[in-house]
Amino acid sequence: IDESGSTSGGKNEWAKAITIALMDITMRNKQDFAVIHFSTDIDINEVSAKNLDTDTIIRIAEHFMGGGTNFEKPLEKAYELLQQDKYKGADIVFITDGECGVREEFLKAFNEMKKKKKIKVIGVLLDKGEGNVSDYTLKRFTDKIFKTSEMAEDNIAISIIKSAV
């Protein structure tokens, strides 16, 4: 979840609603789930059906970092997490307003790894509401992009799950 300053307010509320809906679906399927909150740095919440409680949901929903944006750190961390057995077969859902550049070398290496490991990256562009939005960078490493301006948050979550299968 992009928690940079540009996503404060309504965009962050959309991001959290989508994340909680995805987590709910994942927990019902008894799968592990990780949330990588990011701005300039990252913070991680790992959740399993065994340790899910109200406090965890509230902590994820209320979390907000502010600051600048770095796409490389959360993508690197997501790849690292996907190497663990408990996340085998999982995909990356990248929720952002798209306001960030990525180095060409990083994109090349990430996209090669993604192809080799058969990892899908699904983007959610937070384009509903005020502020700048761009899908330029997101298009360069995702397989599909959903836009909040085109769907309700629960429909996005269901569509993401269906497209990952």
PDB file of C-alpha atoms in Angstrom:
ATOM      1  CA  ILE A   1       0.000   0.000   0.000  1.00  0.00           C
ATOM      2  CA  ASP A   2       1.376   3.380  -1.044  1.00  0.00           C
ATOM      3  CA  GLU A   3       1.196   5.543   2.074  1.00  0.00           C
ATOM      4  CA  SER A   4       3.105   8.529   0.737  1.00  0.00           C
ATOM      5  CA  GLY A   5       1.807  12.020   1.411  1.00  0.00           C
ATOM      6  CA  SER A   6       0.068  12.162  -1.981  1.00  0.00           C
ATOM      7  CA  THR A   7      -2.275   9.320  -0.932  1.00  0.00           C
ATOM      8  CA  SER A   8      -3.507  10.917   2.292  1.00  0.00           C
ATOM      9  CA  GLY A   9      -7.254  11.221   2.792  1.00  0.00           C
ATOM     10  CA  GLY A  10      -9.644   9.553   0.371  1.00  0.00           C
ATOM     11  CA  LYS A  11      -7.000   7.671  -1.618  1.00  0.00           C
ATOM     12  CA  ASN A  12      -5.649   6.071   1.547  1.00  0.00           C
ATOM     13  CA  GLU A  13      -9.163   5.135   2.619  1.00  0.00           C
ATOM     14  CA  TRP A  14      -9.682   3.383  -0.749  1.00  0.00           C
ATOM     15  CA  ALA A  15      -6.340   1.609  -0.399  1.00  0.00           C
ATOM     16  CA  LYS A  16      -7.193   0.338   3.080  1.00  0.00           C
ATOM     17  CA  ALA A  17     -10.701  -0.771   2.057  1.00  0.00           C
ATOM     18  CA  ILE A  18      -9.269  -2.792  -0.843  1.00  0.00           C
ATOM     19  CA  THR A  19      -6.542  -4.248   1.385  1.00  0.00           C
ATOM     20  CA  ILE A  20      -8.995  -5.305   4.102  1.00  0.00           C
ATOM     21  CA  ALA A  21     -11.299  -6.867   1.475  1.00  0.00           C
ATOM     22  CA  LEU A  22      -8.353  -8.822  -0.013  1.00  0.00           C
ATOM     23  CA  MET A  23      -7.224  -9.881   3.451  1.00  0.00           C
ATOM     24  CA  ASP A  24     -10.733 -11.103   4.268  1.00  0.00           C
ATOM     25  CA  ILE A  25     -10.869 -13.235   1.115  1.00  0.00           C
ATOM     26  CA  THR A  26      -7.369 -14.583   1.766  1.00  0.00           C
ATOM     27  CA  MET A  27      -8.174 -15.455   5.391  1.00  0.00           C
ATOM     28  CA  ARG A  28     -11.345 -17.301   4.329  1.00  0.00           C
ATOM     29  CA  ASN A  29      -9.126 -19.385   2.040  1.00  0.00           C
ATOM     30  CA  LYS A  30      -6.800 -20.009   5.007  1.00  0.00           C
ATOM     31  CA  GLN A  31      -3.839 -18.422   3.213  1.00  0.00           C
ATOM     32  CA  ASP A  32      -1.167 -16.137   4.629  1.00  0.00           C
ATOM     33  CA  PHE A  33      -1.233 -12.451   3.751  1.00  0.00           C
ATOM     34  CA  ALA A  34       1.362  -9.687   3.954  1.00  0.00           C
ATOM     35  CA  VAL A  35       0.844  -5.947   3.774  1.00  0.00           C
ATOM     36  CA  ILE A  36       3.851  -3.865   2.831  1.00  0.00           C
ATOM     37  CA  HIS A  37       3.120  -0.265   3.734  1.00  0.00           C
ATOM     38  CA  PHE A  38       5.436   2.066   1.827  1.00  0.00           C
ATOM     39  CA  SER A  39       6.436   5.642   1.296  1.00  0.00           C
ATOM     40  CA  THR A  40      10.154   6.448   1.310  1.00  0.00           C
ATOM     41  CA  ASP A  41      10.668   3.383   3.495  1.00  0.00           C
ATOM     42  CA  ILE A  42       8.610   0.242   4.225  1.00  0.00           C
ATOM     43  CA  ASP A  43       6.774  -1.342   7.146  1.00  0.00           C
ATOM     44  CA  ILE A  44       5.323  -4.867   7.060  1.00  0.00           C
ATOM     45  CA  ASN A  45       2.347  -6.646   8.627  1.00  0.00           C
ATOM     46  CA  GLU A  46       2.239 -10.410   8.070  1.00  0.00           C
ATOM     47  CA  VAL A  47      -1.067 -12.086   8.856  1.00  0.00           C
ATOM     48  CA  SER A  48      -2.248 -15.682   8.946  1.00  0.00           C
ATOM     49  CA  ALA A  49      -5.678 -17.066   9.728  1.00  0.00           C
ATOM     50  CA  LYS A  50      -4.169 -18.229  13.039  1.00  0.00           C
ATOM     51  CA  ASN A  51      -3.051 -14.767  14.203  1.00  0.00           C
ATOM     52  CA  LEU A  52      -5.733 -12.522  12.709  1.00  0.00           C
ATOM     53  CA  ASP A  53      -7.500 -10.431  15.313  1.00  0.00           C
ATOM     54  CA  THR A  54      -9.299  -7.112  15.500  1.00  0.00           C
ATOM     55  CA  ASP A  55      -6.155  -5.300  16.672  1.00  0.00           C
ATOM     56  CA  THR A  56      -4.268  -6.423  13.559  1.00  0.00           C
ATOM     57  CA  ILE A  57      -7.042  -5.216  11.252  1.00  0.00           C
ATOM     58  CA  ILE A  58      -7.187  -1.855  13.051  1.00  0.00           C
ATOM     59  CA  ARG A  59      -3.384  -1.513  12.974  1.00  0.00           C
ATOM     60  CA  ILE A  60      -3.381  -2.065   9.190  1.00  0.00           C
ATOM     61  CA  ALA A  61      -6.338   0.253   8.616  1.00  0.00           C
ATOM     62  CA  GLU A  62      -4.919   3.089  10.726  1.00  0.00           C
ATOM     63  CA  HIS A  63      -1.322   2.805   9.527  1.00  0.00           C
ATOM     64  CA  PHE A  64      -0.082   5.794   7.524  1.00  0.00           C
ATOM     65  CA  MET A  65       3.513   6.757   6.847  1.00  0.00           C
ATOM     66  CA  GLY A  66       3.378  10.030   4.890  1.00  0.00           C
ATOM     67  CA  GLY A  67       6.482  11.362   3.155  1.00  0.00           C
ATOM     68  CA  GLY A  68       7.875  10.601  -0.281  1.00  0.00           C
ATOM     69  CA  THR A  69       7.530   7.526  -2.486  1.00  0.00           C
ATOM     70  CA  ASN A  70       9.839   4.647  -3.358  1.00  0.00           C
ATOM     71  CA  PHE A  71       8.472   1.762  -5.475  1.00  0.00           C
ATOM     72  CA  GLU A  72      11.679  -0.292  -5.485  1.00  0.00           C
ATOM     73  CA  LYS A  73      11.826  -1.080  -1.752  1.00  0.00           C
ATOM     74  CA  PRO A  74       8.322  -2.596  -1.515  1.00  0.00           C
ATOM     75  CA  LEU A  75       8.782  -4.563  -4.745  1.00  0.00           C
ATOM     76  CA  GLU A  76      12.107  -5.949  -3.495  1.00  0.00           C
ATOM     77  CA  LYS A  77      10.493  -6.890  -0.162  1.00  0.00           C
ATOM     78  CA  ALA A  78       7.500  -8.493  -1.899  1.00  0.00           C
ATOM     79  CA  TYR A  79       9.855 -10.615  -3.990  1.00  0.00           C
ATOM     80  CA  GLU A  80      11.756 -11.604  -0.835  1.00  0.00           C
ATOM     81  CA  LEU A  81       8.525 -12.635   0.914  1.00  0.00           C
ATOM     82  CA  LEU A  82       7.415 -14.673  -2.108  1.00  0.00           C
ATOM     83  CA  GLN A  83      10.509 -16.846  -1.664  1.00  0.00           C
ATOM     84  CA  GLN A  84       9.025 -18.206   1.579  1.00  0.00           C
ATOM     85  CA  ASP A  85       7.003 -21.424   1.376  1.00  0.00           C
ATOM     86  CA  LYS A  86       3.981 -19.869   3.075  1.00  0.00           C
ATOM     87  CA  TYR A  87       3.591 -17.439   0.143  1.00  0.00           C
ATOM     88  CA  LYS A  88       4.208 -19.971  -2.607  1.00  0.00           C
ATOM     89  CA  GLY A  89       1.925 -19.234  -5.551  1.00  0.00           C
ATOM     90  CA  ALA A  90       0.957 -15.799  -4.212  1.00  0.00           C
ATOM     91  CA  ASP A  91       0.825 -12.647  -6.283  1.00  0.00           C
ATOM     92  CA  ILE A  92       1.642  -9.006  -5.646  1.00  0.00           C
ATOM     93  CA  VAL A  93      -1.111  -6.409  -5.474  1.00  0.00           C
ATOM     94  CA  PHE A  94       0.440  -2.949  -5.754  1.00  0.00           C
ATOM     95  CA  ILE A  95      -1.871  -0.153  -4.592  1.00  0.00           C
ATOM     96  CA  THR A  96      -0.726   3.384  -5.464  1.00  0.00           C
ATOM     97  CA  ASP A  97      -1.511   6.725  -7.037  1.00  0.00           C
ATOM     98  CA  GLY A  98       1.457   6.034  -9.325  1.00  0.00           C
ATOM     99  CA  GLU A  99       3.500   9.114  -8.455  1.00  0.00           C
ATOM    100  CA  CYS A 100       6.999   7.605  -8.579  1.00  0.00           C
ATOM    101  CA  GLY A 101       9.745   6.752 -11.021  1.00  0.00           C
ATOM    102  CA  VAL A 102      11.755   3.517 -11.069  1.00  0.00           C
ATOM    103  CA  ARG A 103      15.297   2.967 -12.357  1.00  0.00           C
ATOM    104  CA  GLU A 104      15.525   1.171 -15.720  1.00  0.00           C
ATOM    105  CA  GLU A 105      17.990  -1.390 -14.321  1.00  0.00           C
ATOM    106  CA  PHE A 106      15.592  -2.224 -11.509  1.00  0.00           C
ATOM    107  CA  LEU A 107      12.630  -2.600 -13.882  1.00  0.00           C
ATOM    108  CA  LYS A 108      14.587  -4.907 -16.165  1.00  0.00           C
ATOM    109  CA  ALA A 109      15.758  -7.140 -13.302  1.00  0.00           C
ATOM    110  CA  PHE A 110      12.350  -7.156 -11.605  1.00  0.00           C
ATOM    111  CA  ASN A 111      10.452  -8.020 -14.788  1.00  0.00           C
ATOM    112  CA  GLU A 112      12.921 -10.816 -15.625  1.00  0.00           C
ATOM    113  CA  MET A 113      12.512 -12.271 -12.118  1.00  0.00           C
ATOM    114  CA  LYS A 114       8.735 -11.926 -12.336  1.00  0.00           C
ATOM    115  CA  LYS A 115       8.676 -13.858 -15.616  1.00  0.00           C
ATOM    116  CA  LYS A 116      11.085 -16.533 -14.383  1.00  0.00           C
ATOM    117  CA  LYS A 117       9.174 -17.099 -11.121  1.00  0.00           C
ATOM    118  CA  LYS A 118       5.727 -16.746 -12.796  1.00  0.00           C
ATOM    119  CA  ILE A 119       4.653 -13.999 -10.406  1.00  0.00           C
ATOM    120  CA  LYS A 120       1.715 -11.790 -11.312  1.00  0.00           C
ATOM    121  CA  VAL A 121       1.692  -8.151 -10.286  1.00  0.00           C
ATOM    122  CA  ILE A 122      -1.714  -6.529 -10.206  1.00  0.00           C
ATOM    123  CA  GLY A 123      -1.860  -2.769  -9.909  1.00  0.00           C
ATOM    124  CA  VAL A 124      -4.589  -0.739  -8.284  1.00  0.00           C
ATOM    125  CA  LEU A 125      -4.436   2.901  -9.343  1.00  0.00           C
ATOM    126  CA  LEU A 126      -5.907   5.242  -6.746  1.00  0.00           C
ATOM    127  CA  ASP A 127      -7.323   7.676  -9.287  1.00  0.00           C
ATOM    128  CA  LYS A 128     -10.566   8.538  -7.540  1.00  0.00           C
ATOM    129  CA  GLY A 129     -10.430  11.906  -5.800  1.00  0.00           C
ATOM    130  CA  GLU A 130      -8.090  14.858  -5.922  1.00  0.00           C
ATOM    131  CA  GLY A 131      -4.375  15.050  -6.613  1.00  0.00           C
ATOM    132  CA  ASN A 132      -1.967  13.893  -9.266  1.00  0.00           C
ATOM    133  CA  VAL A 133      -2.211  10.368 -10.593  1.00  0.00           C
ATOM    134  CA  SER A 134      -0.097   8.476 -13.117  1.00  0.00           C
ATOM    135  CA  ASP A 135      -0.143   4.922 -14.411  1.00  0.00           C
ATOM    136  CA  TYR A 136       3.060   5.376 -16.460  1.00  0.00           C
ATOM    137  CA  THR A 137       5.413   3.566 -14.050  1.00  0.00           C
ATOM    138  CA  LEU A 138       2.753   1.111 -12.904  1.00  0.00           C
ATOM    139  CA  LYS A 139       2.247  -0.085 -16.497  1.00  0.00           C
ATOM    140  CA  ARG A 140       5.946  -0.936 -16.673  1.00  0.00           C
ATOM    141  CA  PHE A 141       5.849  -3.748 -14.075  1.00  0.00           C
ATOM    142  CA  THR A 142       2.219  -4.834 -13.680  1.00  0.00           C
ATOM    143  CA  ASP A 143       0.204  -7.427 -15.587  1.00  0.00           C
ATOM    144  CA  LYS A 144      -3.122  -5.685 -15.085  1.00  0.00           C
ATOM    145  CA  ILE A 145      -4.307  -2.387 -13.593  1.00  0.00           C
ATOM    146  CA  PHE A 146      -7.608  -1.678 -11.874  1.00  0.00           C
ATOM    147  CA  LYS A 147      -8.677   1.936 -11.346  1.00  0.00           C
ATOM    148  CA  THR A 148     -10.652   3.031  -8.303  1.00  0.00           C
ATOM    149  CA  SER A 149     -12.578   5.489 -10.470  1.00  0.00           C
ATOM    150  CA  GLU A 150     -14.060   2.542 -12.374  1.00  0.00           C
ATOM    151  CA  MET A 151     -15.066   0.176  -9.571  1.00  0.00           C
ATOM    152  CA  ALA A 152     -16.198  -0.140  -5.958  1.00  0.00           C
ATOM    153  CA  GLU A 153     -13.516  -1.382  -3.555  1.00  0.00           C
ATOM    154  CA  ASP A 154     -15.152  -4.772  -2.961  1.00  0.00           C
ATOM    155  CA  ASN A 155     -15.525  -5.307  -6.728  1.00  0.00           C
ATOM    156  CA  ILE A 156     -11.828  -4.515  -7.186  1.00  0.00           C
ATOM    157  CA  ALA A 157     -10.904  -7.093  -4.540  1.00  0.00           C
ATOM    158  CA  ILE A 158     -13.046  -9.779  -6.180  1.00  0.00           C
ATOM    159  CA  SER A 159     -11.686  -8.901  -9.646  1.00  0.00           C
ATOM    160  CA  ILE A 160      -8.105  -9.095  -8.348  1.00  0.00           C
ATOM    161  CA  ILE A 161      -8.702 -12.551  -6.891  1.00  0.00           C
ATOM    162  CA  LYS A 162     -10.323 -13.755 -10.123  1.00  0.00           C
ATOM    163  CA  SER A 163      -7.525 -12.354 -12.321  1.00  0.00           C
ATOM    164  CA  ALA A 164      -4.858 -13.999 -10.150  1.00  0.00           C
ATOM    165  CA  VAL A 165      -6.300 -17.477 -10.684  1.00  0.00           C
TER     166      VAL A 165
END
